[in-house]
Short mmCIF file of N, CA, C and O and ligand atoms in Angstrom, two decimals:
data_model
loop_
_atom_site.label_atom_id
_atom_site.label_comp_id
_atom_site.label_asym_id
_atom_site.label_seq_id
_atom_site.Cartn_x
_atom_site.Cartn_y
_atom_site.Cartn_z
N MET A 1 6.21 42.30 25.63
CA MET A 1 6.18 40.86 25.35
C MET A 1 4.98 40.52 24.47
O MET A 1 3.85 40.74 24.82
N SER A 2 5.28 39.97 23.32
CA SER A 2 4.19 39.48 22.47
C SER A 2 4.76 38.36 21.61
O SER A 2 5.97 38.19 21.52
N PHE A 3 3.89 37.60 21.01
CA PHE A 3 4.36 36.53 20.15
C PHE A 3 3.35 36.28 19.03
O PHE A 3 2.17 36.65 19.14
N ASN A 4 3.86 35.68 17.98
CA ASN A 4 3.02 35.34 16.84
C ASN A 4 2.24 34.07 17.15
O ASN A 4 2.83 33.04 17.48
N LEU A 5 0.94 34.15 17.04
CA LEU A 5 0.08 33.00 17.40
C LEU A 5 0.45 31.75 16.60
O LEU A 5 0.61 30.67 17.17
N SER A 6 0.63 31.91 15.29
CA SER A 6 0.84 30.71 14.45
C SER A 6 2.24 30.13 14.64
O SER A 6 2.48 28.98 14.30
N LYS A 7 3.15 30.93 15.20
CA LYS A 7 4.49 30.40 15.47
C LYS A 7 4.49 29.58 16.77
O LYS A 7 5.03 28.49 16.81
N GLU A 8 3.86 30.11 17.82
CA GLU A 8 3.89 29.43 19.11
C GLU A 8 2.79 28.37 19.24
O GLU A 8 2.94 27.40 19.97
N PHE A 9 1.69 28.60 18.56
CA PHE A 9 0.56 27.66 18.63
C PHE A 9 0.08 27.31 17.22
O PHE A 9 -1.05 27.65 16.83
N PRO A 10 0.93 26.64 16.46
CA PRO A 10 0.57 26.35 15.06
C PRO A 10 -0.70 25.50 14.94
O PRO A 10 -1.51 25.73 14.03
N LEU A 11 -0.88 24.57 15.85
CA LEU A 11 -2.08 23.71 15.76
C LEU A 11 -3.34 24.51 16.05
O LEU A 11 -4.36 24.37 15.37
N LEU A 12 -3.25 25.36 17.06
CA LEU A 12 -4.41 26.19 17.40
C LEU A 12 -4.72 27.14 16.25
O LEU A 12 -5.89 27.34 15.90
N ALA A 13 -3.69 27.73 15.66
CA ALA A 13 -3.91 28.66 14.55
C ALA A 13 -4.60 27.97 13.38
O ALA A 13 -5.56 28.50 12.81
N SER A 14 -4.13 26.77 13.02
CA SER A 14 -4.78 26.11 11.88
C SER A 14 -6.18 25.66 12.25
O SER A 14 -7.10 25.69 11.42
N GLU A 15 -6.37 25.28 13.50
CA GLU A 15 -7.72 24.92 13.96
C GLU A 15 -8.66 26.13 13.85
O GLU A 15 -9.78 26.02 13.35
N LEU A 16 -8.18 27.29 14.30
CA LEU A 16 -9.00 28.50 14.22
C LEU A 16 -9.34 28.84 12.77
O LEU A 16 -10.49 29.16 12.46
N GLY A 17 -8.33 28.76 11.92
CA GLY A 17 -8.56 29.07 10.52
C GLY A 17 -9.62 28.16 9.90
O GLY A 17 -10.52 28.62 9.21
N GLU A 18 -9.51 26.89 10.21
CA GLU A 18 -10.45 25.92 9.67
C GLU A 18 -11.87 26.15 10.19
O GLU A 18 -12.84 26.15 9.44
N LEU A 19 -11.97 26.35 11.50
CA LEU A 19 -13.29 26.54 12.11
C LEU A 19 -13.94 27.84 11.61
O LEU A 19 -15.16 27.90 11.42
N LEU A 20 -13.12 28.86 11.39
CA LEU A 20 -13.66 30.13 10.88
C LEU A 20 -14.21 29.93 9.47
O LEU A 20 -15.29 30.42 9.14
N GLN A 21 -13.46 29.23 8.65
CA GLN A 21 -13.93 28.98 7.29
C GLN A 21 -15.22 28.19 7.30
O GLN A 21 -16.16 28.49 6.56
N ARG A 22 -15.27 27.21 8.18
CA ARG A 22 -16.47 26.39 8.29
C ARG A 22 -17.67 27.22 8.73
O ARG A 22 -18.81 26.90 8.43
N SER A 23 -17.40 28.31 9.47
CA SER A 23 -18.48 29.19 9.92
C SER A 23 -18.77 30.29 8.91
O SER A 23 -19.55 31.21 9.20
N GLY A 24 -18.10 30.24 7.76
CA GLY A 24 -18.35 31.26 6.75
C GLY A 24 -17.64 32.57 7.01
O GLY A 24 -17.93 33.59 6.40
N GLU A 25 -16.69 32.55 7.97
CA GLU A 25 -15.95 33.77 8.32
C GLU A 25 -14.61 33.79 7.57
O GLU A 25 -13.54 33.82 8.17
N ASN A 26 -14.69 33.82 6.25
CA ASN A 26 -13.46 33.69 5.47
C ASN A 26 -12.52 34.87 5.64
O ASN A 26 -11.29 34.70 5.66
N GLU A 27 -13.07 36.06 5.78
CA GLU A 27 -12.21 37.24 5.93
C GLU A 27 -11.43 37.16 7.23
O GLU A 27 -10.25 37.48 7.28
N LEU A 28 -12.11 36.74 8.30
CA LEU A 28 -11.41 36.59 9.58
C LEU A 28 -10.38 35.46 9.51
O LEU A 28 -9.29 35.57 10.06
N ALA A 29 -10.72 34.40 8.83
CA ALA A 29 -9.81 33.25 8.72
C ALA A 29 -8.48 33.68 8.12
O ALA A 29 -7.42 33.22 8.55
N LYS A 30 -8.52 34.59 7.16
CA LYS A 30 -7.30 35.05 6.50
C LYS A 30 -6.36 35.78 7.46
O LYS A 30 -5.17 35.89 7.19
N THR A 31 -6.91 36.31 8.53
CA THR A 31 -6.09 37.14 9.43
C THR A 31 -5.41 36.33 10.52
O THR A 31 -4.56 36.85 11.24
N VAL A 32 -5.78 35.04 10.65
CA VAL A 32 -5.30 34.27 11.80
C VAL A 32 -3.77 34.16 11.83
O VAL A 32 -3.14 34.33 12.87
N ASP A 33 -3.17 33.89 10.67
CA ASP A 33 -1.72 33.68 10.64
C ASP A 33 -0.94 34.92 11.06
O ASP A 33 0.20 34.81 11.52
N GLY A 34 -1.51 36.09 10.90
CA GLY A 34 -0.80 37.31 11.25
C GLY A 34 -1.05 37.79 12.67
O GLY A 34 -0.52 38.84 13.06
N LEU A 35 -1.83 37.04 13.45
CA LEU A 35 -2.19 37.53 14.78
C LEU A 35 -1.00 37.53 15.73
O LEU A 35 -0.27 36.54 15.83
N MET A 36 -0.81 38.64 16.43
CA MET A 36 0.18 38.73 17.49
C MET A 36 -0.55 38.73 18.83
O MET A 36 -1.47 39.51 19.04
N VAL A 37 -0.11 37.85 19.71
CA VAL A 37 -0.72 37.81 21.05
C VAL A 37 0.06 38.76 21.95
O VAL A 37 1.29 38.65 22.06
N VAL A 38 -0.65 39.71 22.56
CA VAL A 38 0.03 40.73 23.36
C VAL A 38 -0.19 40.54 24.86
O VAL A 38 0.54 41.12 25.67
N ASP A 39 -1.18 39.75 25.22
CA ASP A 39 -1.43 39.55 26.66
C ASP A 39 -2.33 38.34 26.82
O ASP A 39 -2.90 37.85 25.84
N ARG A 40 -2.40 37.86 28.04
CA ARG A 40 -3.34 36.78 28.32
C ARG A 40 -4.32 37.25 29.38
O ARG A 40 -4.06 38.22 30.09
N CYS A 41 -5.40 36.51 29.49
CA CYS A 41 -6.40 36.84 30.51
C CYS A 41 -5.80 36.57 31.89
O CYS A 41 -5.07 35.61 32.08
N ARG A 42 -6.13 37.44 32.82
CA ARG A 42 -5.59 37.32 34.18
C ARG A 42 -6.68 36.93 35.17
O ARG A 42 -6.55 37.21 36.37
N CYS A 43 -7.74 36.33 34.70
CA CYS A 43 -8.86 36.04 35.61
C CYS A 43 -8.48 34.98 36.64
O CYS A 43 -9.10 34.91 37.69
N GLY A 44 -7.48 34.14 36.33
CA GLY A 44 -7.04 33.15 37.30
C GLY A 44 -7.83 31.86 37.29
O GLY A 44 -7.48 30.93 38.01
N ASP A 45 -8.86 31.78 36.47
CA ASP A 45 -9.59 30.51 36.37
C ASP A 45 -8.68 29.45 35.76
O ASP A 45 -7.98 29.70 34.79
N ASP A 46 -8.68 28.25 36.34
CA ASP A 46 -7.69 27.26 35.90
C ASP A 46 -8.06 26.59 34.57
O ASP A 46 -7.32 25.76 34.08
N PHE A 47 -9.18 26.97 34.00
CA PHE A 47 -9.56 26.44 32.68
C PHE A 47 -9.41 27.49 31.58
O PHE A 47 -9.73 27.23 30.43
N CYS A 48 -8.93 28.68 31.94
CA CYS A 48 -8.93 29.80 30.99
C CYS A 48 -7.56 30.02 30.37
O CYS A 48 -6.56 30.15 31.06
N ALA A 49 -7.52 30.03 29.04
CA ALA A 49 -6.28 30.34 28.31
C ALA A 49 -6.58 31.42 27.27
O ALA A 49 -6.11 31.38 26.14
N THR A 50 -7.40 32.38 27.68
CA THR A 50 -7.78 33.46 26.77
C THR A 50 -6.61 34.36 26.45
O THR A 50 -5.82 34.70 27.33
N MET A 51 -6.48 34.71 25.18
CA MET A 51 -5.38 35.56 24.71
C MET A 51 -5.93 36.83 24.08
O MET A 51 -6.96 36.80 23.43
N TYR A 52 -5.18 37.91 24.26
CA TYR A 52 -5.54 39.19 23.65
C TYR A 52 -4.61 39.49 22.49
O TYR A 52 -3.39 39.34 22.63
N THR A 53 -5.18 39.94 21.39
CA THR A 53 -4.36 40.29 20.23
C THR A 53 -4.31 41.80 20.03
O THR A 53 -3.69 42.27 19.08
N VAL A 54 -4.96 42.52 20.90
CA VAL A 54 -4.76 43.96 21.04
C VAL A 54 -4.77 44.22 22.55
O VAL A 54 -5.21 43.36 23.32
N PRO A 55 -4.26 45.37 23.00
CA PRO A 55 -4.30 45.62 24.44
C PRO A 55 -5.71 45.50 24.99
O PRO A 55 -6.68 45.91 24.35
N ARG A 56 -5.78 44.91 26.16
CA ARG A 56 -7.07 44.67 26.81
C ARG A 56 -7.77 46.00 27.10
O ARG A 56 -7.14 46.94 27.55
N PRO A 57 -9.07 46.08 26.80
CA PRO A 57 -9.78 47.33 27.11
C PRO A 57 -10.01 47.46 28.61
O PRO A 57 -10.00 46.45 29.32
N LYS A 58 -10.24 48.69 29.05
CA LYS A 58 -10.49 48.90 30.48
C LYS A 58 -11.86 48.33 30.87
O LYS A 58 -12.01 47.74 31.91
N GLY A 59 -12.81 48.53 30.00
CA GLY A 59 -14.15 48.01 30.28
C GLY A 59 -14.60 47.07 29.17
O GLY A 59 -13.86 46.17 28.79
N ALA A 60 -15.79 47.31 28.66
CA ALA A 60 -16.31 46.48 27.58
C ALA A 60 -15.63 46.86 26.26
O ALA A 60 -15.01 47.92 26.15
N TRP A 61 -15.77 46.00 25.27
CA TRP A 61 -15.17 46.30 23.96
C TRP A 61 -15.88 47.45 23.29
O TRP A 61 -15.30 48.18 22.50
N GLY A 62 -17.15 47.61 23.59
CA GLY A 62 -17.91 48.73 23.04
C GLY A 62 -18.50 48.45 21.67
O GLY A 62 -18.60 47.29 21.24
N GLU A 63 -18.87 49.52 20.99
CA GLU A 63 -19.57 49.40 19.72
C GLU A 63 -18.68 48.75 18.66
O GLU A 63 -17.48 48.96 18.66
N GLY A 64 -19.30 47.98 17.78
CA GLY A 64 -18.53 47.31 16.73
C GLY A 64 -18.00 45.96 17.18
O GLY A 64 -17.26 45.32 16.46
N HIS A 65 -18.38 45.53 18.38
CA HIS A 65 -17.91 44.26 18.92
C HIS A 65 -18.92 43.15 18.64
O HIS A 65 -20.12 43.36 18.73
N ARG A 66 -18.38 42.00 18.29
CA ARG A 66 -19.24 40.82 18.23
C ARG A 66 -18.42 39.61 18.63
O ARG A 66 -17.18 39.63 18.59
N ASN A 67 -19.12 38.56 19.06
CA ASN A 67 -18.48 37.29 19.39
C ASN A 67 -18.70 36.32 18.26
O ASN A 67 -19.76 36.30 17.65
N VAL A 68 -17.67 35.52 17.99
CA VAL A 68 -17.82 34.41 17.04
C VAL A 68 -17.52 33.14 17.82
O VAL A 68 -16.37 32.88 18.19
N ALA A 69 -18.56 32.37 18.12
CA ALA A 69 -18.38 31.12 18.86
C ALA A 69 -18.12 30.00 17.85
O ALA A 69 -18.92 29.78 16.95
N LEU A 70 -16.99 29.36 18.00
CA LEU A 70 -16.63 28.27 17.09
C LEU A 70 -17.02 26.94 17.72
O LEU A 70 -17.50 26.89 18.85
N ASP A 71 -16.81 25.88 16.98
CA ASP A 71 -17.29 24.57 17.42
C ASP A 71 -16.14 23.57 17.41
O ASP A 71 -16.08 22.68 16.56
N PRO A 72 -15.18 23.73 18.35
CA PRO A 72 -14.01 22.84 18.35
C PRO A 72 -14.36 21.45 18.88
O PRO A 72 -15.39 21.26 19.53
N GLN A 73 -13.46 20.50 18.61
CA GLN A 73 -13.65 19.13 19.11
C GLN A 73 -13.59 19.09 20.64
O GLN A 73 -14.29 18.33 21.28
N ARG A 74 -12.69 19.93 21.19
CA ARG A 74 -12.52 19.94 22.64
C ARG A 74 -12.58 21.37 23.12
O ARG A 74 -12.10 22.29 22.46
N GLY A 75 -13.11 21.56 24.31
CA GLY A 75 -13.12 22.88 24.92
C GLY A 75 -13.99 23.88 24.18
O GLY A 75 -14.89 23.50 23.43
N PHE A 76 -13.70 25.16 24.44
CA PHE A 76 -14.47 26.24 23.83
C PHE A 76 -13.52 27.23 23.19
O PHE A 76 -12.49 27.56 23.77
N LEU A 77 -13.87 27.69 22.00
CA LEU A 77 -13.11 28.74 21.32
C LEU A 77 -14.11 29.81 20.90
O LEU A 77 -15.02 29.54 20.12
N ILE A 78 -13.94 30.99 21.47
CA ILE A 78 -14.83 32.10 21.16
C ILE A 78 -13.97 33.31 20.81
O ILE A 78 -13.08 33.68 21.59
N LEU A 79 -14.22 33.87 19.65
CA LEU A 79 -13.43 35.04 19.25
C LEU A 79 -14.17 36.31 19.60
O LEU A 79 -15.40 36.39 19.48
N ASP A 80 -13.40 37.29 20.05
CA ASP A 80 -13.92 38.65 20.19
C ASP A 80 -13.47 39.41 18.96
O ASP A 80 -12.27 39.48 18.67
N VAL A 81 -14.43 39.96 18.24
CA VAL A 81 -14.14 40.67 16.99
C VAL A 81 -14.61 42.11 17.16
O VAL A 81 -15.74 42.36 17.57
N LEU A 82 -13.70 43.03 16.89
CA LEU A 82 -14.02 44.45 17.00
C LEU A 82 -13.79 45.08 15.63
O LEU A 82 -12.67 45.06 15.11
N ASN A 83 -14.85 45.62 15.05
CA ASN A 83 -14.75 46.21 13.71
C ASN A 83 -14.06 45.25 12.74
O ASN A 83 -13.16 45.64 12.00
N GLU A 84 -14.50 44.01 12.79
CA GLU A 84 -14.04 42.95 11.87
C GLU A 84 -12.56 42.61 12.02
O GLU A 84 -11.92 42.13 11.10
N ARG A 85 -12.04 42.88 13.21
CA ARG A 85 -10.67 42.49 13.51
C ARG A 85 -10.70 41.61 14.77
O ARG A 85 -11.39 41.95 15.74
N ILE A 86 -9.96 40.50 14.76
CA ILE A 86 -9.91 39.64 15.93
C ILE A 86 -9.10 40.34 17.03
O ILE A 86 -7.94 40.69 16.81
N VAL A 87 -9.72 40.57 18.17
CA VAL A 87 -9.03 41.29 19.25
C VAL A 87 -8.74 40.38 20.44
O VAL A 87 -7.89 40.70 21.28
N ALA A 88 -9.46 39.28 20.55
CA ALA A 88 -9.19 38.32 21.63
C ALA A 88 -9.66 36.95 21.20
O ALA A 88 -10.57 36.81 20.38
N ILE A 89 -9.00 35.94 21.76
CA ILE A 89 -9.36 34.55 21.51
C ILE A 89 -9.63 33.93 22.86
O ILE A 89 -8.71 33.76 23.67
N GLU A 90 -10.88 33.63 23.13
CA GLU A 90 -11.22 32.97 24.39
C GLU A 90 -11.02 31.47 24.19
O GLU A 90 -11.68 30.85 23.36
N VAL A 91 -10.06 30.93 24.93
CA VAL A 91 -9.72 29.51 24.84
C VAL A 91 -10.01 28.91 26.21
O VAL A 91 -9.36 29.26 27.20
N LEU A 92 -11.00 28.05 26.28
CA LEU A 92 -11.41 27.51 27.57
C LEU A 92 -11.34 25.98 27.56
O LEU A 92 -11.66 25.35 26.55
N TYR A 93 -10.92 25.44 28.68
CA TYR A 93 -10.83 23.98 28.86
C TYR A 93 -9.89 23.33 27.84
O TYR A 93 -10.21 22.29 27.27
N ARG A 94 -8.76 23.98 27.61
CA ARG A 94 -7.72 23.41 26.77
C ARG A 94 -6.40 23.48 27.55
O ARG A 94 -5.64 24.42 27.41
N ASP A 95 -6.21 22.47 28.41
CA ASP A 95 -5.09 22.50 29.36
C ASP A 95 -3.73 22.66 28.69
O ASP A 95 -2.86 23.36 29.19
N GLU A 96 -3.55 21.99 27.53
CA GLU A 96 -2.22 22.01 26.89
C GLU A 96 -1.89 23.42 26.41
O GLU A 96 -0.74 23.85 26.46
N ILE A 97 -2.91 24.15 25.98
CA ILE A 97 -2.68 25.52 25.53
C ILE A 97 -2.41 26.42 26.73
O ILE A 97 -1.51 27.26 26.72
N ARG A 98 -3.17 26.22 27.78
CA ARG A 98 -2.98 27.05 28.97
C ARG A 98 -1.56 26.88 29.54
O ARG A 98 -0.90 27.85 29.89
N GLU A 99 -1.10 25.64 29.59
CA GLU A 99 0.25 25.39 30.12
C GLU A 99 1.31 26.14 29.34
O GLU A 99 2.19 26.79 29.92
N SER A 100 1.25 26.06 28.02
CA SER A 100 2.23 26.78 27.20
C SER A 100 2.07 28.29 27.35
O SER A 100 3.06 29.02 27.43
N LEU A 101 0.84 28.73 27.38
CA LEU A 101 0.59 30.17 27.46
C LEU A 101 1.18 30.76 28.73
O LEU A 101 1.77 31.85 28.72
N LEU A 102 1.04 30.03 29.84
CA LEU A 102 1.55 30.55 31.11
C LEU A 102 3.07 30.66 31.10
O LEU A 102 3.64 31.50 31.80
N THR A 103 3.74 29.82 30.33
CA THR A 103 5.20 29.94 30.26
C THR A 103 5.61 31.07 29.30
O THR A 103 6.68 31.64 29.46
N LEU A 104 4.75 31.37 28.32
CA LEU A 104 5.09 32.43 27.35
C LEU A 104 4.81 33.82 27.91
O LEU A 104 5.56 34.76 27.65
N LEU A 105 3.72 33.94 28.63
CA LEU A 105 3.31 35.24 29.19
C LEU A 105 3.13 35.06 30.68
O LEU A 105 2.15 34.48 31.12
N LEU A 106 4.09 35.52 31.45
CA LEU A 106 4.02 35.34 32.90
C LEU A 106 2.88 36.15 33.50
O LEU A 106 2.44 37.13 32.95
ZN1 ZN B 201 -9.73 34.27 31.91
#
């Protein structure tokens, strides 16, 4: 089970693209439309709508990992980037996204 981020969450995808450009992350911004979401976070926190765009690692992301914290109008958006590829999108305190995500990925 996976889905295209920009197809299921077009508003979030354009928001991410815009915020990345504003942060000077133009190369990452170009990749947003092609992102496939393969899993969601299973932490169970009711404010968490974190999505994985590669299979979740067993432990830490390891070397080559960095976080890109964006500055959205609402909630928190933090990207996990591994070797300059977006591997996870931490989406926090965005109820509308979480609701849809839970129906897409059980
Ligand atoms: Zn979580």
